[in-house]
Coordinates of C-alpha atoms in Angstrom, one line a residue:
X1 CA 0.0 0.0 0.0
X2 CA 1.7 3.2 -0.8
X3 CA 1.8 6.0 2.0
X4 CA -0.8 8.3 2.7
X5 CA -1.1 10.4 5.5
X6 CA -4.4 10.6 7.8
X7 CA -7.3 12.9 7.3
X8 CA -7.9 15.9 9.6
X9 CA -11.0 17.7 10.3
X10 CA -14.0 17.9 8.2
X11 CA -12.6 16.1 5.6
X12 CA -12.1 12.7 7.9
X13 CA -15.9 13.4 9.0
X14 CA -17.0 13.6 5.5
X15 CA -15.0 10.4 4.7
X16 CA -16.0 8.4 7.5
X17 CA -19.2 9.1 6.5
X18 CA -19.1 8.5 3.2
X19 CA -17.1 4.3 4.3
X20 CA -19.4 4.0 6.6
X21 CA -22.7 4.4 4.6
X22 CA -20.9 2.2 2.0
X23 CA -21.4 -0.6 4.4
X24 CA -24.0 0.2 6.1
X25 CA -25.4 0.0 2.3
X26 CA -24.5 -3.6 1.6
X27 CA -25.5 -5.2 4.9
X28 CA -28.9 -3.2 4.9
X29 CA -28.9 -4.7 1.3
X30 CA -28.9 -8.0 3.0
X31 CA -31.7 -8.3 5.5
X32 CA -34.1 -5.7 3.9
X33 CA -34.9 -8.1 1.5
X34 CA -36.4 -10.8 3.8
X35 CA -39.6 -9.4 4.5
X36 CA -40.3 -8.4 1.0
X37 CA -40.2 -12.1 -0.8
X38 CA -43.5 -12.9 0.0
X39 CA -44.6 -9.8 -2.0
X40 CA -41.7 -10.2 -4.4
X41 CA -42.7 -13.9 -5.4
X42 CA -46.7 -12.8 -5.6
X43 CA -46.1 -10.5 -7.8
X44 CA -43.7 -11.9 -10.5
X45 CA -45.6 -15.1 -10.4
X46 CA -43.1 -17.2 -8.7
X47 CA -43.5 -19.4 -5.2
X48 CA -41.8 -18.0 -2.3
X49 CA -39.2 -21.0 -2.9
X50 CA -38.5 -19.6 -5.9
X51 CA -38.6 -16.1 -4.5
X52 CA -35.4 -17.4 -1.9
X53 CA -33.8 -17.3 -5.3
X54 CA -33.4 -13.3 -4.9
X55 CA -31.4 -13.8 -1.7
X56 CA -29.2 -16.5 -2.4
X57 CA -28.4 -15.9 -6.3
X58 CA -26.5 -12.1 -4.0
X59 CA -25.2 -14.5 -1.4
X60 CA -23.3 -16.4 -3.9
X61 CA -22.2 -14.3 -6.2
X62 CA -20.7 -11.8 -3.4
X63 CA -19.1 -14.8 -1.5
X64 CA -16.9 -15.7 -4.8
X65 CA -16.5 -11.5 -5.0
X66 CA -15.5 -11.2 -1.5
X67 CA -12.9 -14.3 -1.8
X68 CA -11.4 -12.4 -4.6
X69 CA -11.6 -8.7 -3.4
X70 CA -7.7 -8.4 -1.9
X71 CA -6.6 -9.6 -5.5
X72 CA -8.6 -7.1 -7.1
X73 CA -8.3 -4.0 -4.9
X74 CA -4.0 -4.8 -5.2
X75 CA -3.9 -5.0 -8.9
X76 CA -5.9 -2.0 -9.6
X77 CA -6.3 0.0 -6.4
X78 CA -8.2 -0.2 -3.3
X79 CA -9.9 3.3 -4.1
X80 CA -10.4 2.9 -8.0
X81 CA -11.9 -0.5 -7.6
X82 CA -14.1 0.9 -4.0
X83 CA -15.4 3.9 -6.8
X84 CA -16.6 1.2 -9.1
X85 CA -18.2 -1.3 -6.6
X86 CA -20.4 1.8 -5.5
X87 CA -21.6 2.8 -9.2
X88 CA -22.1 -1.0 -9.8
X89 CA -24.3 -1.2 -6.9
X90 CA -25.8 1.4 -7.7
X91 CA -26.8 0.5 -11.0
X92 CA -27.8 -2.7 -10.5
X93 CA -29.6 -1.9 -7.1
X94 CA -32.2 0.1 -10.0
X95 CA -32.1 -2.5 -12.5
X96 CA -33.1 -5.2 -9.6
X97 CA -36.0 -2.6 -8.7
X98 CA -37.6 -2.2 -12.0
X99 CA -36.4 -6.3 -12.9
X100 CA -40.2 -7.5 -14.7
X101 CA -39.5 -10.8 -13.8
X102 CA -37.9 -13.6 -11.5
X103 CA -35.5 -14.7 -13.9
X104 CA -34.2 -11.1 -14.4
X105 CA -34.3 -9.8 -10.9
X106 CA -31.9 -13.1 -10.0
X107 CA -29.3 -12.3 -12.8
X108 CA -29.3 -8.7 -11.7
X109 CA -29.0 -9.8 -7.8
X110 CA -26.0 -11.9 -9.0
X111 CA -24.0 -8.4 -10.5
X112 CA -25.3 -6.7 -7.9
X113 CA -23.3 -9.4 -5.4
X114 CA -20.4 -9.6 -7.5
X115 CA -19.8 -5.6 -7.7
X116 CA -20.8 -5.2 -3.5
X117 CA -18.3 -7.8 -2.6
X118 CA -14.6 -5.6 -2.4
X119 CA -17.4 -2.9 -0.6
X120 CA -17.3 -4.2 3.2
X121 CA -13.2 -4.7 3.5
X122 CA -12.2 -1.6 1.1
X123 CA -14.5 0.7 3.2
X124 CA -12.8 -0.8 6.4
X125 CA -9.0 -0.4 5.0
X126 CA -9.7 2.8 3.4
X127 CA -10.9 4.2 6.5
X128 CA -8.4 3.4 8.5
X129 CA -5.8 4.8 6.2
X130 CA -8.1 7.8 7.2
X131 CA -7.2 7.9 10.8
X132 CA -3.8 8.3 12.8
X133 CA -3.0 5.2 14.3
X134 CA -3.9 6.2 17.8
X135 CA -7.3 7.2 16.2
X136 CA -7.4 3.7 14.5
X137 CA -9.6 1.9 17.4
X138 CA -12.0 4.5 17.4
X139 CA -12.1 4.1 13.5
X140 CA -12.8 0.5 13.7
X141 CA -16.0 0.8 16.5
X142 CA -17.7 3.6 14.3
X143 CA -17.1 1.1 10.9
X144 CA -18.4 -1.6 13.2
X145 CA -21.9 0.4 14.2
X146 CA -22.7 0.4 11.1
X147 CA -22.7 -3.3 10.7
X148 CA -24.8 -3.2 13.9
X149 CA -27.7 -0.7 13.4
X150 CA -28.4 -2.1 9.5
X151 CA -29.9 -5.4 10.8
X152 CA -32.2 -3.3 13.2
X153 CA -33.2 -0.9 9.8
X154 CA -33.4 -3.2 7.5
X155 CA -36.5 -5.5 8.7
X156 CA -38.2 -2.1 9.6
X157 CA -37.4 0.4 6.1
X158 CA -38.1 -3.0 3.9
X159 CA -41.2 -3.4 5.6
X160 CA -42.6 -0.1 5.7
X161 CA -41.5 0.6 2.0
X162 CA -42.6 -3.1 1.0
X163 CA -46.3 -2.0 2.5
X164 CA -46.7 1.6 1.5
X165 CA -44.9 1.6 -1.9
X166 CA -43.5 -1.0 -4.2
X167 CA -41.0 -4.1 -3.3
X168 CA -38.6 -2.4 -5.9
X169 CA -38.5 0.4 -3.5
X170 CA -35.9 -1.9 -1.5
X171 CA -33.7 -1.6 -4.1
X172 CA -34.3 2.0 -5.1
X173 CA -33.2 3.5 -1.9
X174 CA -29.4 2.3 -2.3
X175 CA -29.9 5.0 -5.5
X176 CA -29.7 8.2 -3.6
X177 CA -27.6 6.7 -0.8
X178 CA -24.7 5.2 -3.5
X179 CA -24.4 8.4 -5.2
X180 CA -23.7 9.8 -2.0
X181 CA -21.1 8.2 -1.3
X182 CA -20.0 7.8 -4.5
X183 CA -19.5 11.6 -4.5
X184 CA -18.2 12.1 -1.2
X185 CA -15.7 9.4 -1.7
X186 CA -14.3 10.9 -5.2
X187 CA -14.0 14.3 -3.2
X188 CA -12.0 13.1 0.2
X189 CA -10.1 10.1 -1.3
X190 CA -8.8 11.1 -4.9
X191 CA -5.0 11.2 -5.0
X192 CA -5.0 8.3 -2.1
X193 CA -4.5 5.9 -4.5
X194 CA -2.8 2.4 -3.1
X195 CA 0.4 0.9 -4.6
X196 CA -1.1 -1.5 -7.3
X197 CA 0.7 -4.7 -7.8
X198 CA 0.7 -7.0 -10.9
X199 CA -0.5 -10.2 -9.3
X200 CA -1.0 -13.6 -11.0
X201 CA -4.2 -14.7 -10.5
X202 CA -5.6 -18.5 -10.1
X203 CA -7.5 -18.8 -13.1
X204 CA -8.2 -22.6 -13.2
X205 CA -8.7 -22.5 -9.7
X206 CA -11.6 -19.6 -10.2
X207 CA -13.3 -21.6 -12.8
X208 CA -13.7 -25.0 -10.9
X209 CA -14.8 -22.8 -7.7
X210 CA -17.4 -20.9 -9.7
X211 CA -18.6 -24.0 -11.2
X212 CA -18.8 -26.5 -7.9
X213 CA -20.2 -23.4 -6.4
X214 CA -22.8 -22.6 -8.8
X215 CA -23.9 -26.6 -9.2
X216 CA -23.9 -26.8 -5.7
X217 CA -26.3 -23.8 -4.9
X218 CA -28.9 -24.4 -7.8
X219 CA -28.9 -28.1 -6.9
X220 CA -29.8 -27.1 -3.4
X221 CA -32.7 -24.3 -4.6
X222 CA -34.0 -26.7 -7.1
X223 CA -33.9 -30.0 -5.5
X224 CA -37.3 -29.7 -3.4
X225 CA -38.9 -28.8 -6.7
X226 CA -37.6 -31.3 -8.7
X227 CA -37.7 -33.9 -5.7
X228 CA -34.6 -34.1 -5.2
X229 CA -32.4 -37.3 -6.6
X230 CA -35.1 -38.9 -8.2
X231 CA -34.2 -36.0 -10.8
X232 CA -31.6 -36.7 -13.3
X233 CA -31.5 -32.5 -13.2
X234 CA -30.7 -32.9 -9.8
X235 CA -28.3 -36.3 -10.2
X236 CA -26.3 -34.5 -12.9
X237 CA -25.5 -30.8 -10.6
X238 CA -24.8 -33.7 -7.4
X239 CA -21.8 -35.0 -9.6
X240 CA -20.6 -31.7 -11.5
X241 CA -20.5 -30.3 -7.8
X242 CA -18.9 -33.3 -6.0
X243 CA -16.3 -33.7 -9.4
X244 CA -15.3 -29.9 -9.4
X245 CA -14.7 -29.8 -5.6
X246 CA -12.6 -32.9 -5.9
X247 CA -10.5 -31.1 -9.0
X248 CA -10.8 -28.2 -6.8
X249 CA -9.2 -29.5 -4.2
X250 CA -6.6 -31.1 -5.7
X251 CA -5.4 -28.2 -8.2
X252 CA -5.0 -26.0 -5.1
X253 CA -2.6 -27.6 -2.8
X254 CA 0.0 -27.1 -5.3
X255 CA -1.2 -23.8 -6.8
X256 CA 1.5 -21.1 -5.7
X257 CA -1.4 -18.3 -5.9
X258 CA -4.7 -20.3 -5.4
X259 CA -8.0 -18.6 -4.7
X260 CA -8.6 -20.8 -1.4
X261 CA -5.6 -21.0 0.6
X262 CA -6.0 -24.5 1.9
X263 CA -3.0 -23.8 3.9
X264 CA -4.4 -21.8 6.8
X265 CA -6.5 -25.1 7.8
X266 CA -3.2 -26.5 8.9
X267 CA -4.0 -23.5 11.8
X268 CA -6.1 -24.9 14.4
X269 CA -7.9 -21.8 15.6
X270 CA -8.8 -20.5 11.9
X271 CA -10.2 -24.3 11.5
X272 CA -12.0 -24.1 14.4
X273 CA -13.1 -20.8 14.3
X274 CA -14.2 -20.3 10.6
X275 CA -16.3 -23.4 11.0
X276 CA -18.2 -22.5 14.4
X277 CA -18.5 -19.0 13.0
X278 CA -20.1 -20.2 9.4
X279 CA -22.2 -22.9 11.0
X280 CA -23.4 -20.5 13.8
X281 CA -24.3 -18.1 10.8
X282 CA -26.1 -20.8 8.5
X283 CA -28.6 -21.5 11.3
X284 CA -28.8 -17.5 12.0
X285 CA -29.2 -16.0 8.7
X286 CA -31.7 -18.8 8.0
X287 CA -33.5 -18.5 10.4
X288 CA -33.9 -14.2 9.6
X289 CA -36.0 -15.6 6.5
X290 CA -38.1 -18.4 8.2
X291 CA -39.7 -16.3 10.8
X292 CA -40.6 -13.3 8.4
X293 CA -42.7 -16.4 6.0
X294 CA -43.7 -18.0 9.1
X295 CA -45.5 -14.3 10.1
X296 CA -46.7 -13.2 6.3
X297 CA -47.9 -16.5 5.0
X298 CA -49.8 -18.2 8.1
X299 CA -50.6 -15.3 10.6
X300 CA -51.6 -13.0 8.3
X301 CA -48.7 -9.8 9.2
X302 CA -47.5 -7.3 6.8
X303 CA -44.4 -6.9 6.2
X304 CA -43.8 -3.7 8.2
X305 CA -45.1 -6.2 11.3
X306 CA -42.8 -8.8 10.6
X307 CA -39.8 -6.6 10.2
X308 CA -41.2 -4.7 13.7
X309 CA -41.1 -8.0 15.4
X310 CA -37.3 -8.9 14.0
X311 CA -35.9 -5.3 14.3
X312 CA -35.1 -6.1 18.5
X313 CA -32.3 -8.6 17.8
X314 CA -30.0 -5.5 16.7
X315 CA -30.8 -3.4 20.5
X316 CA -28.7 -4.8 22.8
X317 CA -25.6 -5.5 20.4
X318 CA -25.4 -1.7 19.8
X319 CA -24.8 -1.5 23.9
X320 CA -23.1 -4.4 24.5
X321 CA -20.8 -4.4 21.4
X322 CA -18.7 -1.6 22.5
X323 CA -18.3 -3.1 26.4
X324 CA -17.1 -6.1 24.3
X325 CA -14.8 -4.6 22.2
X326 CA -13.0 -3.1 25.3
X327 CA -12.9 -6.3 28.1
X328 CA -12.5 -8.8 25.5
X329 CA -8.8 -8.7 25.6
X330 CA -9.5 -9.6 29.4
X331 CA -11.7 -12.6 29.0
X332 CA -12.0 -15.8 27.3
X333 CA -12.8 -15.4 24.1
X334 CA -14.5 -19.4 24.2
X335 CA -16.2 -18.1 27.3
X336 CA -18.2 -15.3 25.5
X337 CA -18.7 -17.5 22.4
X338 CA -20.1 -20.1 24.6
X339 CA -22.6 -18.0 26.0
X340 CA -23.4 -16.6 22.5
X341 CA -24.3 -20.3 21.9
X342 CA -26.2 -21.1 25.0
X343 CA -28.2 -17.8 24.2
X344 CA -28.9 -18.8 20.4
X345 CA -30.0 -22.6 21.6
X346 CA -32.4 -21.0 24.6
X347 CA -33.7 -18.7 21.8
X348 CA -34.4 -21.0 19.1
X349 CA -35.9 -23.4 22.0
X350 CA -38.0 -20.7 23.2
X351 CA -39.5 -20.5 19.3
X352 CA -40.5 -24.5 19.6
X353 CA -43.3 -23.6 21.2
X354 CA -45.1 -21.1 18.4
X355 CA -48.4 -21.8 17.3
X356 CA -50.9 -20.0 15.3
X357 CA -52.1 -18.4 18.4
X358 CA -48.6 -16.8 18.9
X359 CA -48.8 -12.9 20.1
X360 CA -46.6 -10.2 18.2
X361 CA -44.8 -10.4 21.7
X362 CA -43.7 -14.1 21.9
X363 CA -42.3 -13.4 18.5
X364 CA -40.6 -9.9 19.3
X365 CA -38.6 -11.3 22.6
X366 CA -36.9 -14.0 21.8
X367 CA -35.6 -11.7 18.7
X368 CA -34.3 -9.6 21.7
X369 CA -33.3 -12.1 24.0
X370 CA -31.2 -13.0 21.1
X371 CA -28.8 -9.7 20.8
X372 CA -27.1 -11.1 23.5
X373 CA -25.7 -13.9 21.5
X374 CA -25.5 -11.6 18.2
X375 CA -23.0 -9.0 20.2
X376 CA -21.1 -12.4 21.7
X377 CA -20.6 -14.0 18.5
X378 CA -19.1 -12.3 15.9
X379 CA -16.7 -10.1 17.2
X380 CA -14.9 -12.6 19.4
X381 CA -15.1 -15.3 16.7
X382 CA -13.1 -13.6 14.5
X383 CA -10.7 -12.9 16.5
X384 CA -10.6 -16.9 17.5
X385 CA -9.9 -17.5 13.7
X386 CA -7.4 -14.9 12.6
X387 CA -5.3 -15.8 16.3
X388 CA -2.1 -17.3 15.8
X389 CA -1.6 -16.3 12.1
X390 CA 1.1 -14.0 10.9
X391 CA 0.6 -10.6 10.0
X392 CA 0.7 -11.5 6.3
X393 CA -1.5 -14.1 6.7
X394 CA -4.6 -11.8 7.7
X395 CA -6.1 -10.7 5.0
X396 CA -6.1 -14.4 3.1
X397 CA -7.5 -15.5 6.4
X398 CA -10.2 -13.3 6.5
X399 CA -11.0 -13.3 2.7
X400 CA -11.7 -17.1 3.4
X401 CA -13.7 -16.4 6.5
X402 CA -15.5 -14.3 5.4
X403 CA -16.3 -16.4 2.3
X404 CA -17.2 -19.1 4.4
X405 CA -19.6 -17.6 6.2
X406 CA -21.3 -16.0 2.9
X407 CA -22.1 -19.2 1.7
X408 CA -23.1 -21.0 4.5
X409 CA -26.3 -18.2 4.9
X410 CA -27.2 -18.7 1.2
X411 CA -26.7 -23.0 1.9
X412 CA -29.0 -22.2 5.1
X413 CA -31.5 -20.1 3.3
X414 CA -32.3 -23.1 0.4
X415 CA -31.8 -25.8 2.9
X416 CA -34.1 -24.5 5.8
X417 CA -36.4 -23.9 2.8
X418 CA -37.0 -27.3 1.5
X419 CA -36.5 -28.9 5.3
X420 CA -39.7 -26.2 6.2
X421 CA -42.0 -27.2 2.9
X422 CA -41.1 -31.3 3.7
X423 CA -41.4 -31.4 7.2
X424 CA -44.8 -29.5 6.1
X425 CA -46.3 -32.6 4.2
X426 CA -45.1 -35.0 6.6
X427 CA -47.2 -33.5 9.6
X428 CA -50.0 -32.3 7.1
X429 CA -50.7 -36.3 6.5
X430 CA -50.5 -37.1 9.9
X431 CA -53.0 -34.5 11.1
X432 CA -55.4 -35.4 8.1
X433 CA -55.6 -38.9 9.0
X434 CA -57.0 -38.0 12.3
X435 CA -60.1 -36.2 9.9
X436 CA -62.7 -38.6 10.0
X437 CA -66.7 -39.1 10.5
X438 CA -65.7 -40.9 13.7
X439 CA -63.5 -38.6 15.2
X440 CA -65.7 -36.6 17.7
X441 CA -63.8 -33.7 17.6
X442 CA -64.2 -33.4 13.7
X443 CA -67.9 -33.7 14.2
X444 CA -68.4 -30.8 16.3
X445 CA -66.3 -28.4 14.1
X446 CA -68.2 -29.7 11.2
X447 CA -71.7 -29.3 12.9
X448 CA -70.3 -25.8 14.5
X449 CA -69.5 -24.6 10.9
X450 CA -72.3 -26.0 9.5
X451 CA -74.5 -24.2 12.1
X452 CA -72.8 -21.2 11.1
X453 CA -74.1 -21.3 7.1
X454 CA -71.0 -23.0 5.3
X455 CA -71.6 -26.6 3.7
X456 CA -69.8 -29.4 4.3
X457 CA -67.9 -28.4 1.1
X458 CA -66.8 -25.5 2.9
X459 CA -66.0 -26.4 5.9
X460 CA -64.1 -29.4 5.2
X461 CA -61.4 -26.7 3.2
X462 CA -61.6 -24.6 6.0
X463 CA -60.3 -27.2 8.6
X464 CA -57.5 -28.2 5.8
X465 CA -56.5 -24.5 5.8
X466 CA -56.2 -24.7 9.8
X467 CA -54.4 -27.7 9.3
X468 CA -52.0 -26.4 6.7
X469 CA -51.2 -23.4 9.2
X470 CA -50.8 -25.8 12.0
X471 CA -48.4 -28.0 10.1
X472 CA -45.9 -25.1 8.8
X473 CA -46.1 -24.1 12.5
X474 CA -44.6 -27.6 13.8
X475 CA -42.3 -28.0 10.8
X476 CA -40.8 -24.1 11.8
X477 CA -40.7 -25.8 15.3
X478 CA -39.0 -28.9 14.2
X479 CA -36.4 -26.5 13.0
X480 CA -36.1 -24.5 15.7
X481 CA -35.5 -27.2 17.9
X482 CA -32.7 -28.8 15.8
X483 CA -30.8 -25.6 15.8
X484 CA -31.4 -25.3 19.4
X485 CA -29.9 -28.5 19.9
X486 CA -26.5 -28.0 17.2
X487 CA -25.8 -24.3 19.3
X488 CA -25.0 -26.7 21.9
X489 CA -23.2 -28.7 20.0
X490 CA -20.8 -26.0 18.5
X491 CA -20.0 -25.2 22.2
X492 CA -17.8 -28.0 22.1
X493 CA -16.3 -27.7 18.9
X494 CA -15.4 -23.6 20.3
X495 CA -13.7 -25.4 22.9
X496 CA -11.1 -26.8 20.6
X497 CA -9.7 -23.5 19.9
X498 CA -6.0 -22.8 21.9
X499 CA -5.5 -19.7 23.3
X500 CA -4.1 -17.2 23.6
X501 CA -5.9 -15.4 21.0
X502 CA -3.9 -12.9 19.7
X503 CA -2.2 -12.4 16.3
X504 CA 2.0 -14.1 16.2
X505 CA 4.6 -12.6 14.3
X506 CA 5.6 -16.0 13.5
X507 CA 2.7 -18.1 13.3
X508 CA 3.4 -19.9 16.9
X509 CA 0.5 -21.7 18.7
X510 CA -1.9 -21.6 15.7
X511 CA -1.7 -25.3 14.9

């Protein structure tokens, strides 16, 4: 990186801003879009499987982007290629608003994912290239609010501009807020150009990764719709994933530049750490789109509701973040993790118990309740992964990491999917087979509707519509309780990590 000297006054203000709303932009970009696909899917025709599409066609696309983003930003500079993951997001943040169908919106969502990726660790390096280095801390905790408050907006704005205007709306707002920055950043940071460095770059190693990637994803968001292997569709993207990951695998460990460096999982803590943190994350982000379908399709809430009764997860992590960031260095990182887990199992088994007689409040608390383990998990988890690795091992590490966990939300979001929609049918037959003449439960509902002017037409599809809402209920709970119990489970696997956690000049104590 070549040598710049900080920024002073209003000019590091206007900066800051300027990398801050950057990503506050993309991670908005990522949760305001949950509450919408019911609407999104209604109106371009599509189910809401299909509508998942929308979120993990970005996912993708922007984990391969991120992997890829130190590469980038060193052969053509950090503020050059910043400038022109802004105008790309901008741009394709309209085209995805005014998309006029499914198939469209997905391959705009994909450019839109590729050009956000370099956005989150450019805004971070840039601005601290902004700040003296006794100024850098401070830096780093205003970056990190914005990380923080987006998840609390995002539910809420998506909602709201979901009810009151159009679902393209979600898209449109990143317009005003991209030229923004856009301008702001072109003003403060031309003529802070980093070195650029002609790297080689893994070429056969990006192919296979794109392809085993892509095979992988759209054989996991087409599977339930195809039921699943006894689809040659499905058979054929199984073996084009499972070939090109072996191929993968095998090219890089001798590759002198590869696109996954294998070699940091010879490091114990990044092992153990980049796994508990994507795993953790899969159920999480999942999780974030199960309960805003479970609230729109079978209880009937808009979407402002169900992004009112998610917002409270992001409260207490704006409080307790900070207190974090100062005593961490003072306590065991495993210990806070482990609570982050125990809070995230109590949580989810807390949600086992939802029926369609749930109040907005049962849903709201837990989401609360749960900011305790959100400001627990992943601060302190990253710094379990990136302990024990040289200084010029960082950035590959947390490329990786970061990549990791990327994918493992979009691999949550089509597999809690299809686990929801199956788990469905199975206790949608079991609770039909209890409907029948003898049953005298079934007989008073009939006679009660009956009495009440509907035939037995009628009221027959009225108790399979209660029955339909009864059975999504206890397949969400079915999930909910299996995450409960694999928190606990990751409690042990956090365990395996060796402290101390700090970063080593030479590497020592990271096997």
């Amino acid at each position: 990186m070549s040598t710049v000297s900080p920024l002073y006054g209003s000019a590091r203000i206007w900066a800051t801003a300027a990398l801050a709303l950057a990503t506050f932009m993309q991670v908005l970009d990522t949760t305001i879009t949950n509450v919408a696909i019911p609407t999104i899917s209604g109106d371009l025709g599509a189910s809401v499987t299909e509508g998942t599409w929308v979120i993990t066609s970005f996912g993708v696309a922007n984990a391969i982007s991120v992997l890829l983003s130190g590469w980038v930003a060193q052969r053509f500079g950090e503020v050059r290629v910043f400038m022109v993951g802004v105008i790309g997001f901008v741009l394709t943040s309209f085209l995805s608003g005014i998309a006029p169908s499914l198939d469209l919106l997905i391959f705009f969502r994909v450019l839109q994912g590729l050009l956000a990726g370099p956005l989150i660790p450019l805004s971070q390096s840039l601005l601290l290239a902004c700040y003296p280095p006794e100024k850098k801390t401070l830096a780093l905790a205003l970056w990190a609010m914005t990380i923080i408050l987006a998840p609390i907006v995002g539910p809420i704005l998506g909602g709201w501009i979901t009810d009151n205007w159009v679902w393209g709306g979600i898209f449109f707002i990143n317009v005003p807020v991209g030229l923004f920055v856009a301008g702001v950043a072109f003003w403060q940071l031309k003529g802070r150009e980093t070195t650029r460095l002609s790297l080689p770059v893994d070429r056969v190693g990006l192919a296979l990764l794109i392809i085993t990637i892509c095979a992988f994803q759209i054989m996991l968001d087409l599977g339930n719709q195809y039921e699943w292997f006894s689809s040659n569709r499905i058979i054929a993207l199984a073996i084009i994933a499972a070939v090109g990951l072996v191929f993968l695998l095998i090219w890089e460990r001798d590759e002198p530049y590869p696109v996954l460096d294998l070699a940091l999982f010879k490091h114990r803590n990044f092992t153990i750490g980049s796994l508990s943190l994507s795993l953790g994350f899969l159920m999480y982000f999942s999780s974030i789109l199960l309960l805003p379908l479970l609230m729109q399709e079978h209880l009937g809430y808009t979407a402002t509701m169900a992004g009112l009764a998610l917002a409270p997860v992001g409260l207490l992590p704006v409080v307790l973040s900070p207190l974090i960031g100062r005593y961490s260095s003072k306590i065991d990182l495993r210990l806070l993790v482990s609570l982050a887990f125990l809070v995230f199992a109590a949580c989810y088994y807390w949600r086992t118990f939802y029926t369609p007689a749930i109040s907005f409040g049962w849903l709201a608390w837990p989401q609360f309740v749960q900011g305790i383990g959100v400001a627990c998990f992943f601060m302190p988890l990253t710094a379990i992964t990136l302990s024990g690795l040289p200084p010029e091992r960082i950035a590959s590490a947390a490329s990786m990491s970061n990549f990791m966990r990327t994918m493992s939300g979009t691999i949550g979001v089509s597999l809690v999917t299809a686990m929801w929609d199956n788990q469905e049918k199975i206790h949608h037959a079991n609770l039909v087979q209890q409907i029948n003449p003898y049953n005298p439960v079934v007989q008073d509902s009939l006679s009660g509707l009956m009495a009440h002017g509907f035939s037995m037409q009628q009221a027959l599809g009225l108790i399979n519509q209660k029955i339909t809402q009864l059975s999504f209920f206890m397949s969400a709970n079915d999930i909910f309780g299996l995450f409960a119990v694999l928190f606990i489970v990751l409690i042990a696997l956090v365990w395996q990590a060796r402290g101390p956690f700090s970063e080593s000049k030479d590497g020592a104590g990271a096997g």
